[in-house]
Amino acid sequence: MISPARPLAASRAPLTLAAIILLFAVLALTGIAFGSTWIPLAQVWDVLLGADIRGKTVIILQFRLPRVVIAALAGGGFAIAGYLLQRVTRNELASPGILGVVDGAALAVVCFLAALSNESNALVTSVAYQPVAAVAGSIAAIFVVFSFAGRQAASAIRLLLFGTAVAAVLKSLTVIAMLVGPVYQAGQAARWIAGAVNEINWNEIRITAIGMLPLVLLVLIVARRLPPADLDETSARSVGLNLPSFRIQIFILAAAITALSAAFVGGVGFIGLMAPHLARRLIGRTVHFGLIGSFFIGASMLVGADLLVRVLFSPTEVPAGTVPAVIGAPYFLYLLMRNQRHD
């Protein structure tokens, strides 16, 4: 169960949120400045404001800025989806990865890449359809989870259990699709699954942003109806809220946001688990502050992860998604053991 946030956290929420946004800005600027050569932060700032500095403008705008922007969009998207799932299931262990959403997107994208790529490893169709495949896969995974859950879908714990089982099956099917698909496609699919933010172009960023903007606006609208953490199904009915039906709507919305976040970056795990939990601890239970805080914490996590792997492994490109996986697995075990002690 989600533990109540400390009252002190709510009183300092605006200041804490400002600090989180400042941290993200510092990480983003540092991520743009760092690479094969260090570009002074003052020059980075000048280029972002429109200055043309020979030898630096192309590097910043065409190579480094895109990977920071897509990492921010994807990390923030995973975090918002995780916040929605944790809030509506009243369980801090809920996340897109646990509920099969990420794995549904992964299977759909791997099949998309395998079926619609030629022997030169180039897509024979527009890359704009890749997010469509990811969204379709994620929503299909959600429907599979609810179909298996049946009448037990009213139970958040049951949904988590069925979601975990469906995620395991989808992960296995993804591996099979990679093995039986074209050999030339396996490397690109493996890179996508690991979660990489390099080799991103502005067209892919534009597609992600255009698709995510209306979904985030919809989240801010429905956030007013998110039930309190301690509201059960019986209490929800007493205030006119059909919680099982509302939960399905939130699951679909979270699935769509997750799929768009993963469409070009890949199935980055555990950000959707960690970021909302940290936001709740730091900011409190205010929904809109929690959503905004989750977004910037998730964005900071993926931007910071990409910066970390570049510092540690340069010039080798290591997928940024490996860092949240290494940190997130022990964090999940910590949450699991803490919940068991409270039961």
Short mmCIF file of C-alpha atoms in Angstrom, two decimals:
data_model
loop_
_atom_site.label_atom_id
_atom_site.label_comp_id
_atom_site.label_asym_id
_atom_site.label_seq_id
_atom_site.Cartn_x
_atom_site.Cartn_y
_atom_site.Cartn_z
CA MET A 1 0.00 0.00 0.00
CA ILE A 2 1.09 3.57 -0.60
CA SER A 3 2.24 5.03 2.68
CA PRO A 4 0.97 8.47 3.71
CA ALA A 5 3.35 11.28 2.86
CA ARG A 6 4.74 13.40 5.67
CA PRO A 7 2.82 16.64 6.31
CA LEU A 8 6.08 18.58 6.15
CA ALA A 9 6.58 17.44 2.56
CA ALA A 10 3.30 19.00 1.47
CA SER A 11 4.09 22.36 3.09
CA ARG A 12 7.40 22.66 1.27
CA ALA A 13 6.14 21.20 -2.03
CA PRO A 14 6.60 24.35 -4.19
CA LEU A 15 10.18 24.88 -3.00
CA THR A 16 11.03 21.21 -3.41
CA LEU A 17 9.52 21.16 -6.90
CA ALA A 18 11.58 24.22 -7.87
CA ALA A 19 14.75 22.45 -6.65
CA ILE A 20 13.87 19.35 -8.70
CA ILE A 21 13.38 21.45 -11.84
CA LEU A 22 16.68 23.26 -11.19
CA LEU A 23 18.47 19.91 -10.83
CA PHE A 24 17.01 18.80 -14.14
CA ALA A 25 18.18 22.00 -15.85
CA VAL A 26 21.72 21.51 -14.54
CA LEU A 27 21.80 17.89 -15.71
CA ALA A 28 20.39 18.83 -19.12
CA LEU A 29 22.98 21.59 -19.70
CA THR A 30 25.78 19.30 -18.51
CA GLY A 31 24.51 16.54 -20.80
CA ILE A 32 24.70 18.93 -23.75
CA ALA A 33 28.15 20.20 -22.78
CA PHE A 34 29.74 16.78 -22.28
CA GLY A 35 30.86 14.60 -25.18
CA SER A 36 34.01 13.72 -27.08
CA THR A 37 34.99 17.34 -26.36
CA TRP A 38 33.79 19.54 -23.52
CA ILE A 39 31.86 22.63 -24.58
CA PRO A 40 31.79 25.40 -21.95
CA LEU A 41 28.35 25.91 -20.43
CA ALA A 42 28.39 29.58 -21.46
CA GLN A 43 28.77 28.59 -25.11
CA VAL A 44 26.03 25.96 -24.76
CA TRP A 45 23.72 28.63 -23.38
CA ASP A 46 24.61 31.07 -26.17
CA VAL A 47 23.88 28.48 -28.87
CA LEU A 48 20.54 27.59 -27.26
CA LEU A 49 19.67 31.29 -27.34
CA GLY A 50 20.39 31.47 -31.07
CA ALA A 51 24.10 32.28 -31.36
CA ASP A 52 26.11 30.63 -34.14
CA ILE A 53 29.49 29.44 -32.85
CA ARG A 54 31.65 27.80 -35.49
CA GLY A 55 32.32 24.15 -34.77
CA LYS A 56 29.93 24.08 -31.80
CA THR A 57 26.44 24.91 -33.13
CA VAL A 58 26.07 21.75 -35.24
CA ILE A 59 27.43 19.53 -32.46
CA ILE A 60 25.02 21.00 -29.92
CA LEU A 61 21.86 21.24 -32.01
CA GLN A 62 22.17 18.10 -34.14
CA PHE A 63 23.92 15.59 -31.89
CA ARG A 64 23.78 16.41 -28.19
CA LEU A 65 20.56 18.37 -27.71
CA PRO A 66 18.33 15.73 -29.39
CA ARG A 67 19.49 12.96 -27.05
CA VAL A 68 18.89 15.18 -24.00
CA VAL A 69 15.42 16.22 -25.22
CA ILE A 70 14.28 12.67 -26.00
CA ALA A 71 15.68 11.42 -22.67
CA ALA A 72 13.71 14.12 -20.86
CA LEU A 73 10.49 13.37 -22.74
CA ALA A 74 10.79 9.60 -22.33
CA GLY A 75 11.94 9.64 -18.70
CA GLY A 76 9.19 12.09 -17.78
CA GLY A 77 6.61 10.04 -19.66
CA PHE A 78 7.56 6.81 -17.89
CA ALA A 79 7.34 8.64 -14.56
CA ILE A 80 3.88 10.09 -15.24
CA ALA A 81 2.60 6.66 -16.28
CA GLY A 82 4.03 5.15 -13.11
CA TYR A 83 2.44 7.86 -10.97
CA LEU A 84 -0.97 7.18 -12.48
CA LEU A 85 -0.68 3.42 -12.00
CA GLN A 86 0.55 3.68 -8.42
CA ARG A 87 -2.17 6.15 -7.50
CA VAL A 88 -5.07 4.28 -9.08
CA THR A 89 -3.97 0.86 -7.76
CA ARG A 90 -3.02 2.27 -4.35
CA ASN A 91 0.22 0.30 -4.56
CA GLU A 92 3.73 1.78 -4.78
CA LEU A 93 5.01 -1.37 -6.52
CA ALA A 94 2.90 -0.70 -9.62
CA SER A 95 4.78 0.49 -12.69
CA PRO A 96 4.54 0.19 -16.49
CA GLY A 97 7.16 -2.58 -16.43
CA ILE A 98 5.42 -4.63 -13.76
CA LEU A 99 2.03 -4.45 -15.48
CA GLY A 100 3.14 -5.59 -18.94
CA VAL A 101 2.79 -2.19 -20.61
CA VAL A 102 6.47 -1.86 -21.54
CA ASP A 103 6.72 -5.46 -22.70
CA GLY A 104 3.61 -5.08 -24.86
CA ALA A 105 5.23 -2.09 -26.56
CA ALA A 106 8.51 -3.99 -26.90
CA LEU A 107 6.90 -6.97 -28.62
CA ALA A 108 4.99 -4.72 -31.01
CA VAL A 109 8.03 -2.63 -31.92
CA VAL A 110 10.30 -5.67 -32.43
CA CYS A 111 7.68 -7.22 -34.73
CA PHE A 112 7.34 -3.87 -36.52
CA LEU A 113 11.12 -3.63 -37.03
CA ALA A 114 11.45 -7.25 -38.15
CA ALA A 115 8.53 -7.15 -40.59
CA LEU A 116 9.14 -3.75 -42.14
CA SER A 117 12.94 -3.52 -42.50
CA ASN A 118 15.00 -4.45 -45.53
CA GLU A 119 18.36 -6.18 -45.71
CA SER A 120 20.11 -2.80 -45.43
CA ASN A 121 18.58 -2.41 -41.97
CA ALA A 122 16.37 0.44 -43.18
CA LEU A 123 12.62 0.73 -42.67
CA VAL A 124 10.52 0.31 -45.79
CA THR A 125 7.79 2.46 -44.23
CA SER A 126 7.67 5.74 -42.32
CA VAL A 127 9.22 5.76 -38.85
CA ALA A 128 6.09 7.62 -37.73
CA TYR A 129 4.33 4.25 -37.57
CA GLN A 130 6.70 2.94 -34.89
CA PRO A 131 4.92 4.83 -32.07
CA VAL A 132 1.61 3.55 -33.46
CA ALA A 133 2.91 -0.01 -33.12
CA ALA A 134 4.14 0.70 -29.59
CA VAL A 135 0.83 2.21 -28.48
CA ALA A 136 -1.12 -0.68 -30.01
CA GLY A 137 1.12 -3.20 -28.25
CA SER A 138 0.82 -1.49 -24.87
CA ILE A 139 -2.96 -1.13 -25.01
CA ALA A 140 -3.29 -4.73 -26.21
CA ALA A 141 -1.23 -5.84 -23.20
CA ILE A 142 -3.55 -3.92 -20.86
CA PHE A 143 -6.61 -5.58 -22.39
CA VAL A 144 -4.98 -9.00 -22.01
CA VAL A 145 -4.32 -8.30 -18.33
CA PHE A 146 -7.93 -7.24 -17.72
CA SER A 147 -9.27 -10.16 -19.75
CA PHE A 148 -7.39 -12.67 -17.62
CA ALA A 149 -8.29 -10.83 -14.43
CA GLY A 150 -12.00 -10.89 -15.32
CA ARG A 151 -14.14 -10.08 -12.31
CA GLN A 152 -11.01 -9.95 -10.18
CA ALA A 153 -9.97 -6.77 -12.04
CA ALA A 154 -11.59 -4.81 -9.22
CA SER A 155 -8.67 -5.88 -7.03
CA ALA A 156 -5.49 -3.85 -7.48
CA ILE A 157 -3.37 -6.69 -6.11
CA ARG A 158 -4.89 -9.13 -8.61
CA LEU A 159 -4.14 -6.72 -11.44
CA LEU A 160 -0.51 -6.53 -10.35
CA LEU A 161 -0.24 -10.32 -10.24
CA PHE A 162 -1.84 -10.83 -13.65
CA GLY A 163 0.20 -7.96 -15.06
CA THR A 164 3.44 -9.52 -13.88
CA ALA A 165 2.49 -12.85 -15.46
CA VAL A 166 1.51 -11.24 -18.77
CA ALA A 167 4.75 -9.21 -18.77
CA ALA A 168 6.79 -12.40 -18.40
CA VAL A 169 4.99 -14.04 -21.33
CA LEU A 170 5.37 -10.96 -23.55
CA LYS A 171 9.07 -10.74 -22.70
CA SER A 172 9.53 -14.35 -23.80
CA LEU A 173 7.63 -13.72 -27.04
CA THR A 174 9.85 -10.70 -27.72
CA VAL A 175 12.98 -12.82 -27.38
CA ILE A 176 11.49 -15.43 -29.72
CA ALA A 177 10.61 -12.71 -32.27
CA MET A 178 14.23 -11.52 -32.18
CA LEU A 179 15.59 -15.03 -32.64
CA VAL A 180 13.35 -16.08 -35.53
CA GLY A 181 13.29 -12.68 -37.22
CA PRO A 182 15.90 -11.41 -39.69
CA VAL A 183 19.43 -11.57 -38.33
CA TYR A 184 20.17 -8.03 -39.51
CA GLN A 185 17.36 -6.74 -37.31
CA ALA A 186 18.44 -8.36 -34.03
CA GLY A 187 21.03 -5.72 -33.14
CA GLN A 188 18.64 -2.81 -33.57
CA ALA A 189 15.91 -4.60 -31.62
CA ALA A 190 18.33 -5.43 -28.79
CA ARG A 191 19.45 -1.81 -28.64
CA TRP A 192 15.81 -0.69 -28.46
CA ILE A 193 14.99 -3.11 -25.65
CA ALA A 194 18.03 -1.96 -23.63
CA GLY A 195 16.93 1.67 -23.91
CA ALA A 196 19.20 4.00 -25.88
CA VAL A 197 18.86 7.74 -26.50
CA ASN A 198 21.66 8.17 -29.01
CA GLU A 199 21.01 8.19 -32.77
CA ILE A 200 17.82 10.18 -32.20
CA ASN A 201 16.81 12.80 -34.75
CA TRP A 202 14.49 15.79 -34.52
CA ASN A 203 11.79 14.09 -36.59
CA GLU A 204 11.49 11.32 -33.99
CA ILE A 205 11.43 13.91 -31.21
CA ARG A 206 8.69 15.83 -33.03
CA ILE A 207 6.58 12.68 -33.37
CA THR A 208 7.01 11.88 -29.67
CA ALA A 209 6.21 15.40 -28.52
CA ILE A 210 3.15 15.78 -30.75
CA GLY A 211 1.75 12.48 -29.52
CA MET A 212 2.55 13.08 -25.86
CA LEU A 213 1.28 16.66 -25.52
CA PRO A 214 -2.47 15.87 -25.72
CA LEU A 215 -2.00 12.84 -23.45
CA VAL A 216 -0.26 14.91 -20.77
CA LEU A 217 -2.99 17.55 -20.99
CA LEU A 218 -5.57 14.78 -20.58
CA VAL A 219 -3.67 13.52 -17.53
CA LEU A 220 -3.81 16.97 -15.93
CA ILE A 221 -7.57 17.05 -16.56
CA VAL A 222 -8.36 13.61 -15.15
CA ALA A 223 -5.91 14.12 -12.26
CA ARG A 224 -8.68 15.92 -10.37
CA ARG A 225 -10.63 12.66 -10.27
CA LEU A 226 -7.77 10.47 -9.07
CA PRO A 227 -8.99 8.92 -5.82
CA PRO A 228 -7.15 9.49 -2.53
CA ALA A 229 -4.61 6.84 -1.67
CA ASP A 230 -6.79 5.47 1.13
CA LEU A 231 -10.04 5.28 -0.90
CA ASP A 232 -11.26 1.73 -1.48
CA GLU A 233 -13.91 0.50 -3.94
CA THR A 234 -16.78 0.74 -1.43
CA SER A 235 -15.90 4.28 -0.41
CA ALA A 236 -15.47 5.26 -4.07
CA ARG A 237 -19.01 4.12 -4.90
CA SER A 238 -20.34 6.18 -2.02
CA VAL A 239 -18.93 9.37 -3.62
CA GLY A 240 -20.16 8.48 -7.11
CA LEU A 241 -16.90 7.10 -8.54
CA ASN A 242 -16.94 3.77 -10.39
CA LEU A 243 -13.39 2.86 -9.42
CA PRO A 244 -13.00 -0.31 -11.56
CA SER A 245 -14.16 1.53 -14.69
CA PHE A 246 -12.04 4.58 -13.87
CA ARG A 247 -9.06 2.30 -13.27
CA ILE A 248 -9.40 0.85 -16.77
CA GLN A 249 -9.41 4.36 -18.27
CA ILE A 250 -6.26 5.30 -16.32
CA PHE A 251 -4.55 2.06 -17.33
CA ILE A 252 -5.20 2.79 -21.01
CA LEU A 253 -3.97 6.37 -20.63
CA ALA A 254 -0.83 5.18 -18.82
CA ALA A 255 -0.26 2.55 -21.50
CA ALA A 256 -0.44 5.14 -24.28
CA ILE A 257 2.00 7.49 -22.51
CA THR A 258 4.39 4.61 -21.82
CA ALA A 259 4.28 3.45 -25.43
CA LEU A 260 5.03 6.93 -26.78
CA SER A 261 7.87 7.29 -24.29
CA ALA A 262 9.32 3.95 -25.35
CA ALA A 263 8.63 4.25 -29.09
CA PHE A 264 12.12 5.48 -30.04
CA VAL A 265 14.04 5.26 -26.76
CA GLY A 266 13.14 1.68 -25.89
CA GLY A 267 11.83 -0.19 -22.89
CA VAL A 268 13.64 1.67 -20.11
CA GLY A 269 12.69 -0.06 -16.89
CA PHE A 270 12.15 1.08 -13.30
CA ILE A 271 11.92 4.85 -13.89
CA GLY A 272 8.14 4.46 -13.73
CA LEU A 273 8.62 2.73 -10.38
CA MET A 274 11.22 4.97 -8.72
CA ALA A 275 10.32 8.49 -9.88
CA PRO A 276 6.70 8.59 -8.56
CA HIS A 277 7.79 7.10 -5.25
CA LEU A 278 10.52 9.71 -4.82
CA ALA A 279 8.14 12.49 -5.85
CA ARG A 280 5.62 11.36 -3.26
CA ARG A 281 8.29 11.27 -0.55
CA LEU A 282 9.72 14.67 -1.46
CA ILE A 283 6.62 16.62 -2.48
CA GLY A 284 3.69 14.95 -0.75
CA ARG A 285 0.31 13.74 -1.96
CA THR A 286 -0.87 16.81 -3.90
CA VAL A 287 -1.77 15.34 -7.28
CA HIS A 288 -0.66 18.07 -9.68
CA PHE A 289 2.58 18.77 -7.81
CA GLY A 290 3.15 15.01 -7.71
CA LEU A 291 2.65 14.66 -11.47
CA ILE A 292 4.97 17.57 -12.29
CA GLY A 293 7.55 16.38 -9.77
CA SER A 294 7.40 12.84 -11.13
CA PHE A 295 7.94 14.13 -14.67
CA PHE A 296 11.06 16.10 -13.81
CA ILE A 297 12.48 13.39 -11.55
CA GLY A 298 11.97 10.83 -14.31
CA ALA A 299 13.47 13.21 -16.87
CA SER A 300 16.46 13.83 -14.58
CA MET A 301 16.94 10.09 -14.10
CA LEU A 302 17.21 9.28 -17.81
CA VAL A 303 19.21 12.41 -18.71
CA GLY A 304 21.52 11.66 -15.78
CA ALA A 305 21.79 7.99 -16.76
CA ASP A 306 22.80 8.94 -20.30
CA LEU A 307 25.38 11.39 -18.94
CA LEU A 308 26.74 8.75 -16.56
CA VAL A 309 27.28 6.08 -19.22
CA ARG A 310 28.96 8.64 -21.47
CA VAL A 311 31.35 9.61 -18.67
CA LEU A 312 32.13 6.04 -17.64
CA PHE A 313 32.27 4.27 -21.01
CA SER A 314 33.24 6.95 -23.56
CA PRO A 315 33.78 6.55 -26.48
CA THR A 316 31.70 3.34 -26.39
CA GLU A 317 27.95 3.95 -26.64
CA VAL A 318 26.27 2.06 -23.78
CA PRO A 319 22.45 2.23 -23.65
CA ALA A 320 21.30 4.68 -20.98
CA GLY A 321 18.54 2.27 -19.95
CA THR A 322 21.10 -0.02 -18.30
CA VAL A 323 21.58 2.43 -15.40
CA PRO A 324 17.92 2.54 -14.22
CA ALA A 325 17.84 -1.25 -14.53
CA VAL A 326 20.90 -1.68 -12.29
CA ILE A 327 19.56 0.76 -9.70
CA GLY A 328 15.88 -0.08 -10.02
CA ALA A 329 16.04 -3.82 -9.36
CA PRO A 330 17.50 -3.43 -5.82
CA TYR A 331 15.11 -0.53 -5.20
CA PHE A 332 12.15 -2.73 -6.13
CA LEU A 333 13.37 -5.41 -3.72
CA TYR A 334 13.71 -2.77 -1.00
CA LEU A 335 10.11 -1.64 -1.52
CA LEU A 336 8.92 -5.24 -1.58
CA MET A 337 10.67 -6.13 1.69
CA ARG A 338 9.49 -2.91 3.35
CA ASN A 339 5.88 -3.65 2.38
CA GLN A 340 6.19 -7.18 3.78
CA ARG A 341 7.42 -5.80 7.11
CA HIS A 342 4.40 -3.46 7.25
CA ASP A 343 1.89 -6.23 6.50
#
